[in-house]
PDB file of C-alpha atoms in Angstrom:
ATOM      1  CA  UNK A 971       0.000   0.315   0.196  1.00 56.00           C
ATOM      2  CA  UNK A 972       1.600   3.475  -0.949  1.00 75.00           C
ATOM      3  CA  UNK A 973       1.719   6.540   1.370  1.00 83.00           C
ATOM      4  CA  UNK A 974       2.563  10.088   0.987  1.00 91.00           C
ATOM      5  CA  UNK A 975       3.899  12.484   3.369  1.00 92.00           C
ATOM      6  CA  UNK A 976       1.794  15.464   4.544  1.00 93.00           C
ATOM      7  CA  UNK A 977       2.866  18.686   5.250  1.00 92.00           C
ATOM      8  CA  UNK A 978       2.341  19.723   8.837  1.00 92.00           C
ATOM      9  CA  UNK A 979       2.535  22.438  11.296  1.00 93.00           C
ATOM     10  CA  UNK A 980       3.896  21.067  14.461  1.00 93.00           C
ATOM     11  CA  UNK A 981       2.647  23.744  17.530  1.00 89.00           C
ATOM     12  CA  UNK A 982       4.694  24.189  20.742  1.00 84.00           C
ATOM     13  CA  UNK A 983       4.824  21.629  23.656  1.00 84.00           C
ATOM     14  CA  UNK A 984       2.121  22.621  26.297  1.00 84.00           C
ATOM     15  CA  UNK A 985       2.271  21.656  29.754  1.00 80.00           C
ATOM     16  CA  UNK A 986      -0.749  20.193  31.286  1.00 74.00           C
ATOM     17  CA  UNK A 987      -1.810  20.072  34.817  1.00 59.00           C
ATOM     18  CA  UNK A 988      -2.850  17.409  36.414  1.00 56.00           C
ATOM     19  CA  UNK A 989      -4.700  17.851  40.029  1.00 50.00           C
ATOM     20  CA  UNK A 990      -1.994  19.959  42.122  1.00 49.00           C
ATOM     21  CA  UNK A 991       0.496  19.063  39.951  1.00 50.00           C
ATOM     22  CA  UNK A 992       1.835  21.367  36.623  1.00 54.00           C
ATOM     23  CA  UNK A 993       4.504  19.896  34.267  1.00 53.00           C
ATOM     24  CA  UNK A 994       7.273  21.701  34.201  1.00 54.00           C
ATOM     25  CA  UNK A 995      10.984  20.988  33.109  1.00 50.00           C
ATOM     26  CA  UNK A 996      12.199  19.682  36.407  1.00 46.00           C
ATOM     27  CA  UNK A 997       8.961  18.060  36.954  1.00 56.00           C
ATOM     28  CA  UNK A 998       7.578  15.061  34.705  1.00 58.00           C
ATOM     29  CA  UNK A 999       4.072  14.805  33.990  1.00 82.00           C
ATOM     30  CA  UNK A1000       1.864  15.380  30.985  1.00 88.00           C
ATOM     31  CA  UNK A1001       2.563  17.179  27.577  1.00 90.00           C
ATOM     32  CA  UNK A1002       0.803  17.744  24.694  1.00 93.00           C
ATOM     33  CA  UNK A1003       1.757  18.547  21.028  1.00 94.00           C
ATOM     34  CA  UNK A1004      -1.192  20.094  18.573  1.00 95.00           C
ATOM     35  CA  UNK A1005      -0.316  18.929  15.381  1.00 95.00           C
ATOM     36  CA  UNK A1006      -2.382  20.875  11.950  1.00 94.00           C
ATOM     37  CA  UNK A1007      -2.444  20.711   8.298  1.00 92.00           C
ATOM     38  CA  UNK A1008      -3.307  24.018   7.324  1.00 88.00           C
ATOM     39  CA  UNK A1009      -2.623  23.239   3.306  1.00 84.00           C
ATOM     40  CA  UNK A1010      -4.269  19.425   3.315  1.00 84.00           C
ATOM     41  CA  UNK A1011      -7.948  18.699   3.050  1.00 89.00           C
ATOM     42  CA  UNK A1012      -9.505  16.033   5.585  1.00 89.00           C
ATOM     43  CA  UNK A1013      -7.292  13.044   4.246  1.00 90.00           C
ATOM     44  CA  UNK A1014      -6.997   9.148   5.583  1.00 90.00           C
ATOM     45  CA  UNK A1015      -4.208   8.942   7.860  1.00 91.00           C
ATOM     46  CA  UNK A1016      -2.107   5.916   7.393  1.00 92.00           C
ATOM     47  CA  UNK A1017       1.186   6.262   9.332  1.00 94.00           C
ATOM     48  CA  UNK A1018       2.508   8.203  12.258  1.00 95.00           C
ATOM     49  CA  UNK A1019       6.416   8.398  12.561  1.00 96.00           C
ATOM     50  CA  UNK A1020       8.375   9.791  15.063  1.00 96.00           C
ATOM     51  CA  UNK A1021      11.533   9.957  17.361  1.00 96.00           C
ATOM     52  CA  UNK A1022      11.083   8.968  20.813  1.00 96.00           C
ATOM     53  CA  UNK A1023      13.034  10.861  23.854  1.00 94.00           C
ATOM     54  CA  UNK A1024      12.249   9.623  26.765  1.00 92.00           C
ATOM     55  CA  UNK A1025       8.455   9.543  26.794  1.00 93.00           C
ATOM     56  CA  UNK A1026       6.753   6.354  28.582  1.00 92.00           C
ATOM     57  CA  UNK A1027       3.202   6.281  27.384  1.00 93.00           C
ATOM     58  CA  UNK A1028       1.361   8.004  24.217  1.00 95.00           C
ATOM     59  CA  UNK A1029      -1.913   8.687  24.003  1.00 95.00           C
ATOM     60  CA  UNK A1030      -3.117  10.140  20.190  1.00 95.00           C
ATOM     61  CA  UNK A1031      -6.264  11.773  19.273  1.00 94.00           C
ATOM     62  CA  UNK A1032      -7.741  13.015  15.922  1.00 93.00           C
ATOM     63  CA  UNK A1033      -9.987  15.739  14.791  1.00 91.00           C
ATOM     64  CA  UNK A1034     -12.270  14.793  12.120  1.00 89.00           C
ATOM     65  CA  UNK A1035     -14.410  16.312   9.561  1.00 86.00           C
ATOM     66  CA  UNK A1036     -18.005  14.628  10.175  1.00 80.00           C
ATOM     67  CA  UNK A1037     -20.174  16.643   7.661  1.00 77.00           C
ATOM     68  CA  UNK A1038     -20.916  20.082   6.987  1.00 74.00           C
ATOM     69  CA  UNK A1039     -23.980  20.741   9.334  1.00 77.00           C
ATOM     70  CA  UNK A1040     -21.994  19.006  12.435  1.00 80.00           C
ATOM     71  CA  UNK A1041     -18.858  20.805  13.697  1.00 83.00           C
ATOM     72  CA  UNK A1042     -15.593  18.247  13.632  1.00 84.00           C
ATOM     73  CA  UNK A1043     -15.300  16.173  17.066  1.00 87.00           C
ATOM     74  CA  UNK A1044     -11.970  15.181  18.631  1.00 91.00           C
ATOM     75  CA  UNK A1045     -11.707  10.971  18.955  1.00 92.00           C
ATOM     76  CA  UNK A1046      -9.151   9.077  20.954  1.00 93.00           C
ATOM     77  CA  UNK A1047      -7.810   6.603  18.683  1.00 93.00           C
ATOM     78  CA  UNK A1048      -4.663   5.525  20.652  1.00 93.00           C
ATOM     79  CA  UNK A1049      -4.766   5.441  24.189  1.00 93.00           C
ATOM     80  CA  UNK A1050      -1.527   4.942  26.729  1.00 92.00           C
ATOM     81  CA  UNK A1051       0.562   3.638  24.386  1.00 94.00           C
ATOM     82  CA  UNK A1052       3.698   2.240  26.011  1.00 94.00           C
ATOM     83  CA  UNK A1053       6.954   3.660  24.705  1.00 94.00           C
ATOM     84  CA  UNK A1054       9.282   2.568  27.640  1.00 92.00           C
ATOM     85  CA  UNK A1055       8.454  -0.778  28.958  1.00 88.00           C
ATOM     86  CA  UNK A1056      10.748  -0.801  31.984  1.00 84.00           C
ATOM     87  CA  UNK A1057      10.468   2.718  33.788  1.00 73.00           C
ATOM     88  CA  UNK A1058      13.986   1.637  35.373  1.00 79.00           C
ATOM     89  CA  UNK A1059      15.887   1.600  32.575  1.00 84.00           C
ATOM     90  CA  UNK A1060      16.443   3.555  28.976  1.00 88.00           C
ATOM     91  CA  UNK A1061      14.833   0.766  27.022  1.00 90.00           C
ATOM     92  CA  UNK A1062      12.890   2.736  23.977  1.00 91.00           C
ATOM     93  CA  UNK A1063      13.776   6.119  25.402  1.00 92.00           C
ATOM     94  CA  UNK A1064      15.292   7.480  22.047  1.00 93.00           C
ATOM     95  CA  UNK A1065      14.269   4.887  19.753  1.00 94.00           C
ATOM     96  CA  UNK A1066      12.201   5.453  16.151  1.00 96.00           C
ATOM     97  CA  UNK A1067       8.366   4.516  16.420  1.00 96.00           C
ATOM     98  CA  UNK A1068       6.102   3.941  13.275  1.00 95.00           C
ATOM     99  CA  UNK A1069       2.277   3.863  14.603  1.00 95.00           C
ATOM    100  CA  UNK A1070      -0.141   2.463  11.621  1.00 94.00           C
ATOM    101  CA  UNK A1071      -3.776   2.849  11.109  1.00 90.00           C
ATOM    102  CA  UNK A1072      -4.740  -0.504  11.807  1.00 91.00           C
ATOM    103  CA  UNK A1073      -3.410   0.026  15.325  1.00 91.00           C
ATOM    104  CA  UNK A1074      -5.990   2.906  16.373  1.00 91.00           C
ATOM    105  CA  UNK A1075      -8.926   2.800  18.239  1.00 88.00           C
ATOM    106  CA  UNK A1076     -11.280   4.240  15.514  1.00 87.00           C
ATOM    107  CA  UNK A1077     -11.492   4.976  11.500  1.00 87.00           C
ATOM    108  CA  UNK A1078      -8.271   7.427  10.320  1.00 87.00           C
ATOM    109  CA  UNK A1079     -10.484   8.748   7.757  1.00 87.00           C
ATOM    110  CA  UNK A1080     -11.351  12.623   7.075  1.00 89.00           C
ATOM    111  CA  UNK A1081      -8.548  14.111   9.743  1.00 91.00           C
ATOM    112  CA  UNK A1082      -8.047  17.735  10.430  1.00 92.00           C
ATOM    113  CA  UNK A1083      -5.715  17.847  13.128  1.00 93.00           C
ATOM    114  CA  UNK A1084      -3.831  15.669  15.608  1.00 94.00           C
ATOM    115  CA  UNK A1085      -2.942  15.938  19.203  1.00 94.00           C
ATOM    116  CA  UNK A1086      -0.228  13.958  20.870  1.00 95.00           C
ATOM    117  CA  UNK A1087      -0.264  13.676  24.625  1.00 94.00           C
ATOM    118  CA  UNK A1088       2.831  12.631  26.105  1.00 93.00           C
ATOM    119  CA  UNK A1089       3.115  11.073  29.896  1.00 90.00           C
ATOM    120  CA  UNK A1090       6.242  10.380  31.588  1.00 87.00           C
ATOM    121  CA  UNK A1091       5.368   9.363  35.118  1.00 84.00           C
ATOM    122  CA  UNK A1092       8.802   8.498  36.648  1.00 82.00           C
ATOM    123  CA  UNK A1093      10.973  11.338  38.357  1.00 77.00           C
ATOM    124  CA  UNK A1094      14.220   9.401  37.030  1.00 79.00           C
ATOM    125  CA  UNK A1095      13.379  11.133  33.685  1.00 79.00           C
ATOM    126  CA  UNK A1096      13.048  14.958  33.751  1.00 75.00           C
ATOM    127  CA  UNK A1097      12.390  16.014  30.387  1.00 86.00           C
ATOM    128  CA  UNK A1098      10.629  14.069  27.441  1.00 90.00           C
ATOM    129  CA  UNK A1099       9.287  14.894  23.986  1.00 92.00           C
ATOM    130  CA  UNK A1100       9.000  13.305  20.480  1.00 94.00           C
ATOM    131  CA  UNK A1101      11.275  14.463  17.473  1.00 94.00           C
ATOM    132  CA  UNK A1102      11.526  14.536  13.999  1.00 95.00           C
ATOM    133  CA  UNK A1103       7.726  13.874  13.623  1.00 95.00           C
ATOM    134  CA  UNK A1104       6.381  12.580  10.206  1.00 95.00           C
ATOM    135  CA  UNK A1105       2.592  12.324   9.222  1.00 94.00           C
ATOM    136  CA  UNK A1106       1.764   9.861   5.863  1.00 94.00           C
ATOM    137  CA  UNK A1107      -1.875   9.565   4.528  1.00 90.00           C
ATOM    138  CA  UNK A1108      -3.095   7.352   2.267  1.00 79.00           C
ATOM    139  CA  UNK A1109      -1.810   7.275  -1.387  1.00 75.00           C
ATOM    140  CA  UNK A1110      -3.191   6.127  -4.575  1.00 74.00           C
ATOM    141  CA  UNK A1111      -4.567   3.025  -5.389  1.00 69.00           C
ATOM    142  CA  UNK A1112      -2.495   0.649  -7.313  1.00 63.00           C
ATOM    143  CA  UNK A1113      -4.903  -0.002 -10.389  1.00 61.00           C
ATOM    144  CA  UNK A1114      -5.670  -3.654 -10.270  1.00 57.00           C
ATOM    145  CA  UNK A1115      -4.226  -6.237 -12.592  1.00 55.00           C
ATOM    146  CA  UNK A1116      -6.717  -7.559 -15.012  1.00 54.00           C
ATOM    147  CA  UNK A1117      -5.667 -10.818 -16.917  1.00 53.00           C
ATOM    148  CA  UNK A1118      -7.090 -11.898 -20.192  1.00 57.00           C
ATOM    149  CA  UNK A1119      -9.384 -15.337 -19.979  1.00 55.00           C
ATOM    150  CA  UNK A1120      -7.051 -17.048 -21.886  1.00 52.00           C
ATOM    151  CA  UNK A1121      -3.879 -16.843 -19.607  1.00 54.00           C
ATOM    152  CA  UNK A1122      -6.185 -18.818 -16.798  1.00 55.00           C
ATOM    153  CA  UNK A1123      -8.672 -21.021 -19.234  1.00 57.00           C
ATOM    154  CA  UNK A1124      -6.738 -21.844 -22.370  1.00 55.00           C
ATOM    155  CA  UNK A1125      -8.627 -23.700 -24.878  1.00 57.00           C
ATOM    156  CA  UNK A1126      -7.473 -27.504 -25.566  1.00 58.00           C
ATOM    157  CA  UNK A1127      -5.470 -26.982 -28.346  1.00 59.00           C
ATOM    158  CA  UNK A1128      -3.363 -24.582 -26.696  1.00 54.00           C
ATOM    159  CA  UNK A1129      -2.830 -26.314 -23.218  1.00 55.00           C
ATOM    160  CA  UNK A1130       0.768 -27.144 -22.373  1.00 58.00           C
ATOM    161  CA  UNK A1131       1.949 -30.881 -23.254  1.00 60.00           C
ATOM    162  CA  UNK A1132       2.879 -32.567 -20.107  1.00 56.00           C
ATOM    163  CA  UNK A1133       6.304 -31.968 -18.608  1.00 54.00           C
ATOM    164  CA  UNK A1134       6.803 -35.387 -18.023  1.00 52.00           C
ATOM    165  CA  UNK A1135       6.300 -38.227 -20.125  1.00 57.00           C
ATOM    166  CA  UNK A1136       4.892 -41.604 -18.531  1.00 58.00           C
ATOM    167  CA  UNK A1137       2.650 -40.230 -15.856  1.00 58.00           C
ATOM    168  CA  UNK A1138      -0.689 -41.572 -15.307  1.00 59.00           C
ATOM    169  CA  UNK A1139      -3.677 -39.914 -16.795  1.00 62.00           C
ATOM    170  CA  UNK A1140      -5.221 -37.626 -13.920  1.00 58.00           C
ATOM    171  CA  UNK A1141      -8.865 -38.699 -14.946  1.00 59.00           C
ATOM    172  CA  UNK A1142      -8.200 -42.412 -15.321  1.00 62.00           C
ATOM    173  CA  UNK A1143      -6.413 -42.354 -12.201  1.00 56.00           C
ATOM    174  CA  UNK A1144      -9.546 -40.450 -10.106  1.00 60.00           C
ATOM    175  CA  UNK A1145     -11.244 -43.099 -12.094  1.00 66.00           C
ATOM    176  CA  UNK A1146      -9.615 -46.105 -10.295  1.00 66.00           C
ATOM    177  CA  UNK A1147      -9.487 -44.380  -7.220  1.00 65.00           C
ATOM    178  CA  UNK A1148     -13.197 -44.101  -7.061  1.00 68.00           C
ATOM    179  CA  UNK A1149     -13.675 -47.801  -8.241  1.00 71.00           C
ATOM    180  CA  UNK A1150     -11.003 -48.879  -5.184  1.00 73.00           C
ATOM    181  CA  UNK A1151     -13.228 -47.024  -2.684  1.00 65.00           C
ATOM    182  CA  UNK A1152     -16.256 -48.728  -3.821  1.00 68.00           C
ATOM    183  CA  UNK A1153     -15.070 -51.928  -3.728  1.00 73.00           C
ATOM    184  CA  UNK A1154     -13.988 -51.454  -0.204  1.00 71.00           C
ATOM    185  CA  UNK A1155     -17.495 -49.948   0.770  1.00 67.00           C
ATOM    186  CA  UNK A1156     -18.652 -53.233  -1.111  1.00 72.00           C
ATOM    187  CA  UNK A1157     -16.076 -55.385   1.085  1.00 74.00           C
ATOM    188  CA  UNK A1158     -17.621 -53.942   4.160  1.00 69.00           C
ATOM    189  CA  UNK A1159     -21.084 -53.854   3.570  1.00 68.00           C
ATOM    190  CA  UNK A1160     -21.756 -57.664   2.138  1.00 67.00           C
ATOM    191  CA  UNK A1161     -20.641 -60.271   4.401  1.00 54.00           C
ATOM    192  CA  UNK A1162     -20.887 -62.694   1.106  1.00 54.00           C
ATOM    193  CA  UNK A1163     -17.954 -60.550  -0.345  1.00 47.00           C
ATOM    194  CA  UNK A1164     -16.050 -60.931   2.879  1.00 49.00           C
ATOM    195  CA  UNK A1165     -15.388 -64.348   1.902  1.00 53.00           C
ATOM    196  CA  UNK A1166     -13.192 -63.406  -1.562  1.00 50.00           C
ATOM    197  CA  UNK A1167     -10.602 -62.858   1.034  1.00 51.00           C
ATOM    198  CA  UNK A1168      -9.371 -64.930   4.142  1.00 50.00           C
ATOM    199  CA  UNK A1169      -8.381 -64.091   7.561  1.00 47.00           C
ATOM    200  CA  UNK A1170      -4.899 -64.148   8.557  1.00 49.00           C
ATOM    201  CA  UNK A1171      -3.589 -64.849  12.371  1.00 48.00           C
ATOM    202  CA  UNK A1172      -3.823 -60.947  12.931  1.00 50.00           C
ATOM    203  CA  UNK A1173      -7.192 -60.574  11.817  1.00 47.00           C
ATOM    204  CA  UNK A1174      -6.265 -58.994   8.619  1.00 48.00           C
ATOM    205  CA  UNK A1175      -7.197 -59.478   5.120  1.00 48.00           C
ATOM    206  CA  UNK A1176      -5.114 -61.156   2.354  1.00 49.00           C
ATOM    207  CA  UNK A1177      -4.975 -58.415  -0.059  1.00 48.00           C
ATOM    208  CA  UNK A1178      -3.192 -60.395  -2.534  1.00 50.00           C
ATOM    209  CA  UNK A1179      -6.498 -62.286  -3.082  1.00 48.00           C
ATOM    210  CA  UNK A1180      -8.508 -59.254  -3.868  1.00 49.00           C
ATOM    211  CA  UNK A1181      -8.113 -58.026  -7.353  1.00 48.00           C
ATOM    212  CA  UNK A1182     -10.624 -56.188  -9.535  1.00 47.00           C
ATOM    213  CA  UNK A1183     -10.483 -55.039 -13.511  1.00 46.00           C
TER     214      UNK A1183
END
């Protein structure tokens, strides 16, 4: 599936106040980054890519266009996505992350704005954000490939010759298998037919005495 980069404007980071605790440079908490697309019409979001910098959890909200008569609404499409599995180590602290639309909780069509909510509850990391943010939308769909009927259904005179000589005819093999199956069912159902063979010591048929044409 193709994708196209979307030009965007990333606004400055805003610190949120959660209860009595206000996020600051020296006190971890919650930060918000708003992303707008001033030169792009509502689009279908395909992928979000960025480099993490000590952000532990990420929530993504999008503002979507609904109709001309109703205002656009904000929808949460990703909630508390873990970017740092271990708060006591730097695993995932400075890695590139790609999030695709199939990972979202809602439909990603008709996107107008994007809001990233970053959370870092650990006091070990005093500064956190996301960098090198890139947004991609759904690209043009490639035309479907259509094949002429003669490629998949050749006429009898155009069918290729067998690659290996001496192989049995498939139709004849199928017929013989069906005959064998029918004979087996007859032997099971008829007490008279079972006398064609004989039981050995283990109670099995001597197959050398069974034959058919």
